[in-house]
């Protein structure tokens, strides 16, 4: 592992917080780390208003770096925390929350322009409602409201209801249009055009599969074992890739044949990564820092971004970008 960029939030705020007693990173709770591309990083979570401004409560916060972690811009939202975000090349879909899942809890959906960092509200609803926005591709999103599921154009508000045979199992919203890829009869890969209500069999498989998935643009197939406690993952040409179970996949990141996870064994963190689906592992042990158990952000098989704290207080880095080394 090669650490290629370090960042301190003191560089952003130019002051300590809590009456000058603590560094600004202590007033931020970042729970989302994502790469959009090789240079753009999103960090999101909540900001303690009392610690920074002696005001009650928290606000939802997003930091955006467009230079691979050298510098960041701040975007704040009126709610308490960022719950989820899906970045695409031009727009990012941001979900915030206030008051959790209480009787007055509320989720708000925003559309962020990645260039200007301006945002507009798309929707707001009780956090106890069965509403979700998933698989945003920059224009369309899978919108679910109770038992109804649609492909929704987030820019024009046009929506197309998905039929039961599409949504009864898992399905994939294509990367750039309103078309859905799903499995039919467990061996047919079907393309469904939601705008025109048209079906097209794009591939007939030799084997029978239970799931189809899209992992960073790579479509894979899954086949459960008889007890449904684990499964085998295949590529779209039906080549076996690896075996998976909820236990082995917990905390594991995958991209094509690359896999990575980390263990915090204070006083250091151990990173494990593999370029052959997990058959052979590289190991990197930090010497003087630790991190939280929050899932980290990866870019393909190249980079990782994470929150850090150093035992040596002279090192005030809060965020680091690492480059994986073979």
PDB file of N, CA, C and O in Angstrom, residues 21 63 81 85 114 122 129 132 152 178 184 241 258 265 269 271 274 310 316:
ATOM      1  N   UNK A  21     -10.377  23.801  21.651  1.00  0.00           N
ATOM      2  CA  UNK A  21      -9.713  22.715  22.374  1.00  0.00           C
ATOM      3  C   UNK A  21      -9.476  21.456  21.540  1.00  0.00           C
ATOM      4  O   UNK A  21      -8.648  20.627  21.902  1.00  0.00           O
ATOM      5  N   UNK A  63     -18.559  16.393   1.639  1.00  0.00           N
ATOM      6  CA  UNK A  63     -17.305  16.953   1.146  1.00  0.00           C
ATOM      7  C   UNK A  63     -17.003  16.328  -0.220  1.00  0.00           C
ATOM      8  O   UNK A  63     -17.123  15.103  -0.388  1.00  0.00           O
ATOM      9  N   UNK A  81     -28.269  14.277   8.861  1.00  0.00           N
ATOM     10  CA  UNK A  81     -27.180  13.449   8.338  1.00  0.00           C
ATOM     11  C   UNK A  81     -27.468  13.007   6.920  1.00  0.00           C
ATOM     12  O   UNK A  81     -28.631  12.982   6.484  1.00  0.00           O
ATOM     13  N   UNK A  85     -25.829   8.101  -0.720  1.00  0.00           N
ATOM     14  CA  UNK A  85     -25.655   8.880  -1.944  1.00  0.00           C
ATOM     15  C   UNK A  85     -25.180   7.975  -3.070  1.00  0.00           C
ATOM     16  O   UNK A  85     -24.467   6.998  -2.856  1.00  0.00           O
ATOM     17  N   UNK A 114     -22.759  17.901  -9.963  1.00  0.00           N
ATOM     18  CA  UNK A 114     -21.359  17.672  -9.581  1.00  0.00           C
ATOM     19  C   UNK A 114     -20.427  18.805  -9.993  1.00  0.00           C
ATOM     20  O   UNK A 114     -19.356  18.980  -9.391  1.00  0.00           O
ATOM     21  N   UNK A 122     -35.804  16.858  -4.532  1.00  0.00           N
ATOM     22  CA  UNK A 122     -36.599  16.016  -5.415  1.00  0.00           C
ATOM     23  C   UNK A 122     -37.845  15.497  -4.702  1.00  0.00           C
ATOM     24  O   UNK A 122     -38.933  15.433  -5.260  1.00  0.00           O
ATOM     25  N   UNK A 129     -42.232   5.562   5.840  1.00  0.00           N
ATOM     26  CA  UNK A 129     -42.898   5.133   4.618  1.00  0.00           C
ATOM     27  C   UNK A 129     -42.017   4.155   3.848  1.00  0.00           C
ATOM     28  O   UNK A 129     -40.791   4.236   3.900  1.00  0.00           O
ATOM     29  N   UNK A 132     -38.362   4.218  -1.630  1.00  0.00           N
ATOM     30  CA  UNK A 132     -36.915   4.144  -1.840  1.00  0.00           C
ATOM     31  C   UNK A 132     -36.549   4.624  -3.235  1.00  0.00           C
ATOM     32  O   UNK A 132     -37.353   4.553  -4.174  1.00  0.00           O
ATOM     33  N   UNK A 152     -38.035   5.888 -12.869  1.00  0.00           N
ATOM     34  CA  UNK A 152     -38.374   7.304 -12.806  1.00  0.00           C
ATOM     35  C   UNK A 152     -37.267   8.139 -13.429  1.00  0.00           C
ATOM     36  O   UNK A 152     -36.091   7.967 -13.097  1.00  0.00           O
ATOM     37  N   UNK A 178     -33.475   3.748 -19.705  1.00  0.00           N
ATOM     38  CA  UNK A 178     -34.578   3.236 -18.887  1.00  0.00           C
ATOM     39  C   UNK A 178     -34.816   1.756 -19.156  1.00  0.00           C
ATOM     40  O   UNK A 178     -35.952   1.288 -19.128  1.00  0.00           O
ATOM     41  N   UNK A 184     -35.007 -14.482 -16.465  1.00  0.00           N
ATOM     42  CA  UNK A 184     -36.316 -15.124 -16.610  1.00  0.00           C
ATOM     43  C   UNK A 184     -36.081 -16.628 -16.756  1.00  0.00           C
ATOM     44  O   UNK A 184     -35.169 -17.044 -17.471  1.00  0.00           O
ATOM     45  N   UNK A 241     -16.196 -17.825 -10.863  1.00  0.00           N
ATOM     46  CA  UNK A 241     -15.269 -16.837 -10.342  1.00  0.00           C
ATOM     47  C   UNK A 241     -14.872 -17.131  -8.897  1.00  0.00           C
ATOM     48  O   UNK A 241     -13.702 -17.251  -8.583  1.00  0.00           O
ATOM     49  N   UNK A 258     -10.480  -8.526  -8.185  1.00  0.00           N
ATOM     50  CA  UNK A 258      -9.863  -7.882  -7.026  1.00  0.00           C
ATOM     51  C   UNK A 258     -10.793  -7.999  -5.815  1.00  0.00           C
ATOM     52  O   UNK A 258     -12.009  -7.862  -5.927  1.00  0.00           O
ATOM     53  N   UNK A 265      -6.665  -4.038  14.370  1.00  0.00           N
ATOM     54  CA  UNK A 265      -6.067  -4.748  15.509  1.00  0.00           C
ATOM     55  C   UNK A 265      -5.092  -3.779  16.163  1.00  0.00           C
ATOM     56  O   UNK A 265      -3.900  -3.809  15.896  1.00  0.00           O
ATOM     57  N   UNK A 269      -3.739  -1.089  11.749  1.00  0.00           N
ATOM     58  CA  UNK A 269      -4.758  -1.666  10.870  1.00  0.00           C
ATOM     59  C   UNK A 269      -4.060  -2.570   9.862  1.00  0.00           C
ATOM     60  O   UNK A 269      -2.994  -2.223   9.353  1.00  0.00           O
ATOM     61  N   UNK A 271      -4.523  -4.336   6.208  1.00  0.00           N
ATOM     62  CA  UNK A 271      -5.278  -4.394   4.960  1.00  0.00           C
ATOM     63  C   UNK A 271      -4.888  -5.675   4.218  1.00  0.00           C
ATOM     64  O   UNK A 271      -3.706  -5.985   4.083  1.00  0.00           O
ATOM     65  N   UNK A 274      -6.383  -8.923  -2.786  1.00  0.00           N
ATOM     66  CA  UNK A 274      -6.090 -10.039  -3.674  1.00  0.00           C
ATOM     67  C   UNK A 274      -6.448  -9.651  -5.105  1.00  0.00           C
ATOM     68  O   UNK A 274      -7.407  -8.905  -5.335  1.00  0.00           O
ATOM     69  N   UNK A 310      -4.047   9.341  14.018  1.00  0.00           N
ATOM     70  CA  UNK A 310      -2.656   8.956  14.262  1.00  0.00           C
ATOM     71  C   UNK A 310      -2.349   8.998  15.758  1.00  0.00           C
ATOM     72  O   UNK A 310      -2.812   9.881  16.478  1.00  0.00           O
ATOM     73  N   UNK A 316      -1.656  15.353  11.825  1.00  0.00           N
ATOM     74  CA  UNK A 316      -3.053  15.731  12.011  1.00  0.00           C
ATOM     75  C   UNK A 316      -3.955  15.281  10.867  1.00  0.00           C
ATOM     76  O   UNK A 316      -5.058  15.813  10.691  1.00  0.00           O
TER      77      UNK A 316
END
